[in-house]
């Protein structure tokens, strides 16, 4: 059976883009429930300054409070060496850095050019190598940018390649504003595959335009076997208010079950998590698979 | 450029599954707005008994009130000869009959076996041939059934083939409960293609499990060029309360634009229709493309 790896991003990418802030206790419960549902990689928090991302201000408490289950990884986002050091100090053993495929997005999001962002990562890679800490790389805006519009696949592939060559064990391609369709995603993967082996590449799709599962499927067809997703579809789209954000983990798991690929995730347990965390956020669960399965349970 | 035909089903399949009933005037306005947005085939109503489908009780008034624009077709659903005669009397020039790929669904939905449903259609085909009226065929439950669960693709293909051979100019394959994934849909199309040319086959996908656009894409890859959809994603799923129903027309149009296929539909005009009819139904627009584009307009 084909194996597909899911990197669960709800505790970080999801909660960071939700209006309602949840307690550290809830975050820790979310992470552990996800681990118990079979998710093996759960992005736990971000060591970005609370000035920029107040929702992640409790990163120390989250890392120190983690129940580390066997076979589970709890990577965290780090913007620079200072964030890296704080993360490792708090117990992180896997980190992720993020670059953008769009100059404008890089400037507006992390306040520096793409080249400057790589200069910031250099000491992170150096320390991580010395510490034996694995570094994952994110590329945002791989298909489109909220400021520049179209992003050429060559540009996105170039940034992905730079992250890979700089030392990332894996590069996640993020369609941050969800504008990609199977055609643009396949064009992108073609370009990336020329420089980075596809088993080191993850797809990170947002459902803003309803294309997320289609893009996961198209990527799977193209050979991708690693996908980022967020339980309950947690996280909106900061660039289109009211629009949907991350693809829901349960939608990806359902798709993969249909394709005969094994994610190791217990769909029923996952739906429970989706319902529970949605309640904590004060709303009903948004993902279609969760809504359909909960309706079925109720009937 | 590849051409894709969209059959818009909101005025019938959509409104029939909405809790809020709208006036005949609103239905007529919806149909004409859809025609003006570029949709060429708009399923207008159903000549089923109002005892079964009260939302379509005004079928006569809808047909008589239609503004028939050039190059547009306004098919209607007919369950039997009586419905056919009433439809033609009211001015219908295209009709559609519906069979199920599942015996249990056929019994529960139209109160007869699959064979009996074909016996009911026989005089419809005969009269339609004599009258020069085109007959479309729907097959429901082509992947799964709310009562039987899994439906073998051979069974669905057999019903589709019977409809085609009986005289349908086109057969629409309906994943009524939205359980299909690209793998099961492609297995189905393989079986159907052995007996019915794929240019006479339409895909009718529901988004209950979030797979609708993925299934449209997988079908497109397999050669399908005709898709049924519903503006604003109108219509829920009567078999899973709270679950999503028909794939939204705007999501299909967005996907096709990305694939470089021409639908002839003006996406902006379509979003206006989605917003307008959603307001009439007392809610905000549900489809992801509409929400994203409306958010963009507002920003």
XYZ file of C-alpha atoms in Angstrom:
598
model
C 0.000 0.000 0.000
C 1.230 3.460 -0.849
C 2.135 5.459 2.237
C 1.346 9.136 2.480
C 2.763 11.352 5.210
C 0.597 14.092 6.607
C 2.127 17.041 8.420
C -0.559 18.450 10.673
C -0.385 22.230 10.903
C -3.546 23.161 12.832
C -1.835 24.033 16.144
C 0.401 26.536 14.335
C -0.790 27.588 10.857
C -4.395 26.927 11.806
C -4.676 28.643 15.178
C -2.441 31.496 14.067
C -5.081 32.504 11.537
C -8.118 32.102 13.762
C -9.763 35.101 15.377
C -10.444 33.332 18.665
C -7.405 32.697 20.829
C -7.315 29.412 22.712
C -5.478 28.622 25.946
C -2.140 26.844 26.127
C -3.959 23.968 27.767
C -6.281 23.666 24.759
C -3.323 23.791 22.380
C -1.576 21.003 24.262
C -4.757 18.930 24.291
C -5.183 19.536 20.561
C -1.644 18.417 19.804
C -1.989 15.278 21.896
C -5.391 14.389 20.497
C -3.941 14.704 17.002
C -1.045 12.439 17.976
C -3.497 9.903 19.365
C -5.534 10.036 16.137
C -2.436 8.788 14.335
C -0.771 11.954 13.120
C 2.979 11.560 13.385
C 4.123 15.108 12.637
C 2.367 17.952 14.338
C 3.614 21.492 13.944
C 3.300 22.659 17.508
C 3.918 26.398 17.546
C 5.970 29.256 16.170
C 8.923 31.030 17.758
C 8.117 34.257 15.971
C 7.946 37.408 18.064
C 4.615 37.794 19.881
C 4.580 41.311 18.473
C 3.922 39.780 15.046
C 1.988 36.681 15.993
C 0.359 37.146 19.409
C -1.517 33.821 19.068
C 1.804 31.996 19.402
C 3.133 34.008 22.366
C 2.914 30.913 24.582
C 5.398 28.962 22.451
C 7.650 28.240 25.435
C 4.792 26.875 27.514
C 3.554 24.784 24.581
C 6.959 23.208 23.992
C 7.595 22.561 27.663
C 4.100 21.138 28.174
C 4.194 18.675 25.261
C 3.449 15.034 25.944
C 5.957 13.480 23.575
C 4.532 10.252 22.245
C 6.785 7.657 20.605
C 7.160 7.983 16.850
C 5.783 11.519 16.893
C 7.531 14.714 15.844
C 6.631 18.207 16.985
C 8.332 20.712 14.671
C 8.111 24.446 15.287
C 8.478 27.472 13.052
C 11.537 29.684 13.545
C 12.158 32.955 11.689
C 15.853 33.378 12.521
C 18.707 32.300 14.804
C 17.157 33.946 17.859
C 13.914 32.052 17.305
C 15.860 28.868 16.646
C 17.785 29.192 19.881
C 14.647 29.852 21.905
C 12.945 26.877 20.257
C 15.794 24.472 20.971
C 16.089 25.848 24.499
C 12.411 25.039 24.983
C 12.975 21.501 23.722
C 12.311 21.621 19.955
C 14.058 18.874 18.005
C 12.680 19.808 14.590
C 12.271 23.296 13.199
C 10.992 24.914 10.034
C 12.070 28.064 8.226
C 9.941 29.950 5.749
C 10.807 31.824 2.587
C 8.558 33.296 -0.061
C 8.505 32.841 -3.813
C 7.331 36.434 -4.111
C 9.525 39.453 -3.320
C 6.550 41.604 -2.327
C 5.174 38.955 -0.008
C 8.598 38.468 1.558
C 8.842 42.206 2.209
C 5.329 42.518 3.630
C 5.302 39.247 5.562
C 8.785 39.019 6.998
C 10.072 42.468 6.254
C 13.053 41.524 4.100
C 13.929 40.452 0.580
C 14.130 36.788 -0.382
C 17.937 36.999 -0.399
C 17.927 38.608 3.030
C 15.686 35.837 4.350
C 18.254 33.270 3.204
C 20.961 35.256 4.976
C 18.871 34.985 8.155
C 18.518 31.233 7.704
C 22.246 30.584 7.205
C 23.148 30.591 10.938
C 20.005 28.545 11.654
C 21.192 25.829 9.257
C 24.663 25.993 10.775
C 23.437 25.632 14.359
C 20.860 23.015 13.427
C 23.539 20.902 11.745
C 25.730 21.126 14.827
C 22.771 20.345 17.104
C 21.419 17.505 14.954
C 18.145 19.345 14.533
C 16.211 18.687 11.317
C 15.147 21.777 9.358
C 12.090 21.797 7.145
C 11.605 24.577 4.576
C 8.405 26.329 3.620
C 7.968 28.275 0.414
C 4.935 30.556 0.405
C 3.103 31.985 -2.620
C 4.253 29.196 -4.931
C 1.448 29.834 -7.431
C 0.212 33.325 -6.681
C 0.831 36.260 -4.376
C -1.733 38.614 -2.823
C 0.395 41.574 -3.938
C 2.004 40.467 -7.202
C -0.618 38.096 -8.594
C 0.895 35.375 -10.756
C 4.145 33.830 -9.520
C 6.191 32.038 -12.210
C 6.775 28.362 -11.349
C 10.486 28.891 -12.060
C 10.630 31.450 -9.256
C 8.948 29.140 -6.769
C 11.128 26.225 -7.865
C 14.227 28.369 -7.443
C 13.382 29.267 -3.841
C 12.508 25.631 -3.087
C 15.816 24.509 -4.544
C 17.746 27.059 -2.517
C 16.086 25.841 0.696
C 16.845 22.238 -0.180
C 20.475 22.944 -1.021
C 20.861 25.057 2.110
C 20.072 21.996 4.203
C 16.328 21.474 4.465
C 15.530 17.782 4.644
C 12.193 18.571 2.982
C 10.567 21.535 1.285
C 6.884 22.321 1.565
C 5.340 24.191 -1.354
C 2.641 26.523 -0.080
C -0.173 27.868 -2.220
C -0.732 30.544 0.402
C -3.724 32.190 -1.255
C -5.186 29.001 -2.724
C -5.296 30.157 -6.329
C -3.616 27.095 -7.809
C -5.401 24.536 -9.941
C -4.125 21.101 -10.961
C -2.610 22.596 -14.121
C -0.543 25.294 -12.383
C 0.401 22.904 -9.585
C 1.664 20.306 -12.050
C 3.650 22.959 -13.931
C 5.224 23.921 -10.607
C 6.047 20.326 -9.640
C 7.660 19.799 -13.043
C 9.999 22.704 -12.373
C 10.734 21.673 -8.799
C 11.384 18.033 -9.714
C 14.240 19.103 -11.966
C 16.205 20.139 -8.858
C 14.648 18.534 -5.768
C 13.663 14.851 -5.534
C 9.872 14.716 -5.164
C 10.130 12.503 -2.082
C 11.621 15.555 -0.376
C 8.743 17.806 -1.414
C 5.449 18.415 0.389
C 2.268 20.038 -0.920
C 0.690 22.698 1.279
C -2.616 23.714 -0.223
C -5.235 26.199 0.837
C -8.869 25.776 -0.113
C -9.607 29.453 -0.766
C -10.913 28.705 -4.265
C -12.080 25.177 -3.494
C -9.132 23.598 -5.294
C -7.223 22.137 -2.338
C -8.223 18.488 -2.619
C -7.963 18.687 -6.419
C -4.436 20.002 -6.019
C -3.580 17.302 -3.495
C -4.880 14.717 -5.944
C -3.027 16.229 -8.911
C 0.180 16.335 -6.845
C -0.329 12.760 -5.733
C -0.722 11.752 -9.379
C 2.512 13.628 -10.095
C 4.300 11.634 -7.376
C 4.013 13.706 -4.205
C 3.522 11.694 -1.022
C 3.741 14.374 1.708
C 0.948 16.833 2.426
C 0.393 19.551 5.011
C -3.126 19.946 6.325
C -5.101 21.316 9.248
C -7.697 19.382 11.246
C -11.162 20.869 10.796
C -9.754 23.160 8.110
C -8.576 25.412 10.950
C -7.139 28.738 9.879
C -8.716 31.192 7.504
C -7.067 33.206 4.791
C -5.700 36.523 6.083
C -5.662 37.843 2.503
C -9.345 37.211 1.783
C -11.543 37.739 4.823
C -14.218 35.076 5.141
C -12.462 32.782 2.712
C -11.381 29.259 3.583
C -7.788 28.448 4.485
C -5.819 25.245 4.935
C -7.152 22.057 3.429
C -8.785 19.979 6.167
C -6.797 16.953 7.318
C -9.947 14.826 7.255
C -10.579 15.754 3.609
C -7.036 14.676 2.725
C -7.379 11.445 4.715
C -10.717 10.673 3.010
C -9.185 11.335 -0.414
C -6.196 9.135 0.354
C -8.404 6.311 1.609
C -10.232 6.507 -1.720
C -6.948 6.397 -3.603
C -5.830 3.381 -1.587
C -3.034 5.276 0.150
C -2.315 4.786 3.840
C -1.970 7.848 6.071
C -2.021 5.965 9.383
C -4.726 8.336 10.597
C -7.939 7.155 12.275
C -10.623 9.168 10.483
C -13.232 8.781 13.217
C -10.854 9.933 15.923
C -9.835 12.842 13.694
C -13.464 13.929 13.264
C -13.805 13.975 17.060
C -10.801 16.296 17.255
C -12.227 18.515 14.507
C -15.531 18.829 16.337
C -13.898 19.420 19.710
C -11.508 22.157 18.552
C -14.223 23.855 16.455
C -16.337 24.089 19.607
C -13.387 25.646 21.427
C -13.295 28.217 18.631
C -16.990 28.843 19.101
C -18.277 27.454 15.854
C -19.489 24.334 14.133
C -16.965 22.246 12.274
C -16.319 23.556 8.752
C -14.774 20.705 6.821
C -17.042 18.783 4.509
C -15.859 15.320 5.517
C -16.397 16.148 9.194
C -19.835 17.604 8.509
C -20.867 14.608 6.428
C -19.603 12.025 8.910
C -21.075 13.858 11.913
C -24.428 14.072 10.084
C -24.212 10.339 9.424
C -23.484 9.612 13.087
C -26.492 11.693 14.044
C -28.837 9.961 11.628
C -9.218 25.713 -26.617
C -11.000 22.769 -25.056
C -14.710 23.411 -24.630
C -16.543 22.217 -21.550
C -20.332 22.238 -21.317
C -21.911 23.013 -17.983
C -25.476 21.976 -17.247
C -26.740 24.292 -14.536
C -29.035 22.508 -12.100
C -29.606 25.091 -9.347
C -33.196 25.990 -10.274
C -34.186 22.325 -10.029
C -31.742 20.078 -8.149
C -30.528 22.999 -6.066
C -33.801 24.623 -4.987
C -35.489 21.267 -4.557
C -33.085 20.476 -1.727
C -33.199 23.851 -0.011
C -35.285 24.387 3.092
C -36.432 27.870 2.084
C -38.931 27.991 -0.745
C -38.556 30.844 -3.224
C -41.242 32.437 -5.388
C -41.828 31.612 -9.050
C -40.671 35.132 -9.839
C -37.346 34.473 -8.094
C -36.935 31.169 -9.937
C -37.538 32.885 -13.276
C -35.089 35.640 -12.383
C -32.531 33.022 -11.323
C -32.879 31.138 -14.593
C -32.539 34.283 -16.664
C -29.598 35.609 -14.679
C -27.850 32.273 -15.204
C -28.559 32.478 -18.941
C -27.147 35.997 -19.015
C -24.023 34.835 -17.158
C -23.341 32.524 -20.102
C -24.885 29.239 -19.041
C -26.455 27.586 -22.052
C -28.315 24.714 -20.390
C -30.364 25.445 -17.320
C -32.520 22.774 -15.777
C -35.613 24.814 -15.079
C -37.940 22.674 -12.974
C -39.359 19.224 -12.389
C -42.729 17.833 -13.458
C -42.828 15.482 -10.528
C -45.999 15.434 -8.433
C -46.126 18.322 -5.925
C -46.997 15.669 -3.355
C -43.406 14.425 -3.626
C -41.590 17.644 -4.415
C -43.621 20.642 -3.213
C -40.779 23.032 -4.076
C -41.430 22.357 -7.789
C -45.240 22.670 -7.642
C -45.066 25.812 -9.792
C -43.506 23.964 -12.739
C -46.221 25.135 -15.138
C -45.785 28.765 -14.173
C -42.001 28.458 -14.445
C -42.149 26.981 -17.947
C -44.726 29.472 -19.177
C -42.873 32.406 -17.659
C -39.432 31.566 -19.130
C -37.633 34.209 -21.139
C -36.140 31.981 -23.813
C -32.827 33.429 -24.868
C -31.192 32.351 -28.122
C -28.803 29.409 -27.844
C -30.155 28.481 -24.425
C -31.871 25.249 -23.419
C -34.222 24.806 -20.479
C -34.623 21.074 -19.804
C -37.010 19.789 -17.146
C -37.193 16.595 -15.138
C -40.044 14.177 -15.910
C -40.740 10.980 -13.955
C -43.129 9.318 -16.414
C -45.410 9.860 -19.418
C -47.872 11.988 -17.463
C -45.074 14.307 -16.347
C -43.675 14.347 -19.874
C -47.011 15.354 -21.348
C -47.508 18.104 -18.801
C -43.979 19.376 -19.451
C -44.382 19.486 -23.221
C -47.812 21.059 -22.816
C -46.181 23.791 -20.747
C -43.584 24.349 -23.466
C -40.649 22.086 -22.544
C -38.446 21.141 -25.508
C -35.908 19.097 -23.549
C -36.624 16.669 -20.762
C -34.668 14.423 -18.447
C -35.533 11.062 -16.919
C -33.851 9.612 -13.850
C -32.947 6.059 -12.922
C -30.885 4.755 -10.046
C -27.886 2.454 -9.997
C -29.119 1.125 -6.653
C -32.272 -1.003 -6.263
C -32.905 0.239 -2.720
C -32.559 3.865 -3.729
C -34.880 3.317 -6.694
C -37.489 1.800 -4.371
C -37.195 4.533 -1.746
C -36.804 7.467 -4.119
C -39.209 6.660 -6.944
C -41.084 3.756 -5.446
C -40.272 1.139 -8.063
C -37.507 -1.212 -9.122
C -34.897 -0.202 -11.679
C -36.611 -2.384 -14.296
C -39.969 -0.813 -13.498
C -38.470 2.652 -13.878
C -37.325 1.727 -17.395
C -40.843 0.487 -18.162
C -42.119 3.923 -17.123
C -39.614 5.649 -19.378
C -40.487 3.597 -22.492
C -43.548 5.644 -23.473
C -41.637 8.836 -22.658
C -38.910 7.889 -25.155
C -41.570 6.970 -27.704
C -43.464 10.246 -27.395
C -40.283 12.287 -27.223
C -39.031 10.710 -30.439
C -42.316 11.514 -32.170
C -42.287 15.065 -30.768
C -38.633 15.733 -31.532
C -37.926 16.312 -27.840
C -34.431 15.503 -26.594
C -34.232 13.227 -23.545
C -31.352 13.364 -21.089
C -30.795 10.531 -18.630
C -29.684 10.746 -15.022
C -28.248 7.860 -13.090
C -28.196 8.382 -9.335
C -26.004 6.629 -6.761
C -23.297 5.789 -9.292
C -20.652 5.289 -6.597
C -22.569 4.772 -3.387
C -26.093 4.575 -2.031
C -27.414 5.883 1.300
C -29.117 2.500 1.881
C -26.815 -0.047 0.233
C -23.424 1.599 0.647
C -20.998 0.611 -2.119
C -22.440 0.445 -5.637
C -20.377 -1.634 -8.102
C -19.258 0.427 -11.109
C -20.599 -2.339 -13.377
C -24.078 -1.751 -11.993
C -23.918 1.998 -12.574
C -22.462 1.482 -16.050
C -25.252 -0.967 -16.871
C -27.987 1.526 -15.957
C -26.185 4.283 -17.875
C -25.910 2.026 -20.921
C -29.596 1.133 -20.764
C -30.554 4.819 -20.670
C -28.289 5.575 -23.604
C -29.595 2.679 -25.675
C -33.176 3.569 -24.801
C -32.705 6.918 -26.509
C -31.026 9.388 -24.183
C -28.788 11.764 -26.117
C -26.616 12.050 -23.011
C -26.321 10.320 -19.659
C -25.380 12.138 -16.476
C -23.636 10.069 -13.809
C -24.683 11.279 -10.391
C -22.664 10.686 -7.239
C -25.788 11.472 -5.226
C -24.212 11.168 -1.789
C -20.809 12.514 -2.777
C -18.763 9.544 -1.584
C -16.736 9.135 -4.773
C -13.048 9.881 -5.035
C -10.978 10.157 -8.210
C -10.153 6.444 -8.011
C -13.744 5.201 -7.811
C -14.877 7.758 -10.388
C -12.213 6.661 -12.854
C -13.143 2.988 -12.315
C -16.734 3.946 -13.099
C -15.826 5.902 -16.230
C -13.758 2.964 -17.462
C -16.812 0.730 -17.230
C -19.150 3.279 -18.796
C -16.793 4.086 -21.660
C -16.950 0.470 -22.802
C -20.593 1.017 -23.806
C -21.295 4.756 -24.050
C -19.052 7.245 -25.865
C -17.637 9.622 -23.249
C -18.782 12.670 -25.225
C -22.310 11.535 -24.352
C -21.555 11.290 -20.647
C -21.810 14.012 -18.001
C -20.399 14.075 -14.478
C -22.755 15.132 -11.697
C -20.810 15.404 -8.468
C -21.843 16.327 -4.973
C -19.392 17.875 -2.549
C -20.585 16.029 0.563
C -17.098 14.713 1.308
C -15.249 17.587 -0.336
C -14.328 15.527 -3.381
C -16.490 17.225 -6.029
C -13.883 19.358 -7.767
C -11.342 16.539 -7.487
C -13.832 14.241 -9.180
C -14.562 16.821 -11.863
C -10.840 17.111 -12.470
C -10.288 13.342 -12.525
C -13.209 12.959 -14.966
C -11.848 15.740 -17.132
C -8.497 13.956 -17.223
C -10.363 10.793 -18.217
C -11.999 12.643 -21.116
C -15.306 13.964 -19.763
C -16.326 17.388 -21.053
C -19.841 17.819 -19.638
C -20.516 18.633 -15.992
C -23.641 19.364 -13.958
C -23.314 21.994 -11.256
C -25.324 24.393 -9.161
C -24.639 28.103 -8.780
C -23.655 28.961 -5.199
C -23.538 25.244 -4.436
C -27.335 25.443 -3.993
C -28.967 22.316 -2.667
C -27.920 20.352 0.366
C -27.736 16.623 0.781
C -31.053 15.130 1.940
C -29.190 12.025 3.135
C -26.788 13.847 5.432
C -28.343 16.871 7.116
C -26.000 19.829 7.197
C -23.729 18.329 4.581
C -22.890 20.058 1.319
C -24.630 19.115 -1.927
C -24.036 19.916 -5.581
C -20.653 21.168 -6.647
C -20.819 24.936 -7.132
C -20.840 26.122 -10.734
C -18.317 28.832 -9.898
C -15.898 26.223 -8.478
C -16.176 24.229 -11.717
C -15.714 27.349 -13.844
C -12.646 28.369 -11.805
C -11.175 24.885 -12.148
C -11.800 24.854 -15.895
C -10.238 28.291 -16.336
C -7.172 26.911 -14.586
C -7.125 23.893 -16.886
C -7.424 26.137 -19.934
C -10.893 24.884 -20.813
C -13.611 27.251 -21.986
C -17.043 27.102 -20.344
C -18.399 30.303 -21.877
C -19.411 31.450 -18.405
C -18.631 34.911 -17.044
C -17.293 34.163 -13.558
C -17.958 37.646 -12.177
C -21.561 37.631 -13.359
C -21.954 34.142 -11.914
C -20.702 35.293 -8.499
C -23.320 38.043 -8.554
C -26.003 35.414 -9.178
C -24.609 33.220 -6.378
C -24.711 36.119 -3.928
C -28.174 37.249 -5.003
C -29.828 33.820 -4.759
C -28.084 33.046 -1.464
C -29.598 36.232 -0.046
C -33.009 35.114 -1.282
C -32.419 31.895 0.661
C -31.550 33.914 3.717
C -27.902 33.066 4.003
C -24.440 34.094 2.897
C -23.004 32.467 -0.191
C -21.445 29.065 0.550
C -19.147 28.297 -2.346
C -15.475 28.862 -1.803
C -14.816 30.621 -5.120
C -17.709 33.027 -4.483
C -16.541 33.717 -0.932
C -12.962 34.308 -2.064
C -13.901 36.586 -4.962
C -16.439 38.530 -2.906
C -13.832 38.993 -0.172
C -11.434 40.253 -2.824
C -13.993 42.717 -4.157
C -14.581 43.988 -0.631
C -10.900 44.473 0.115
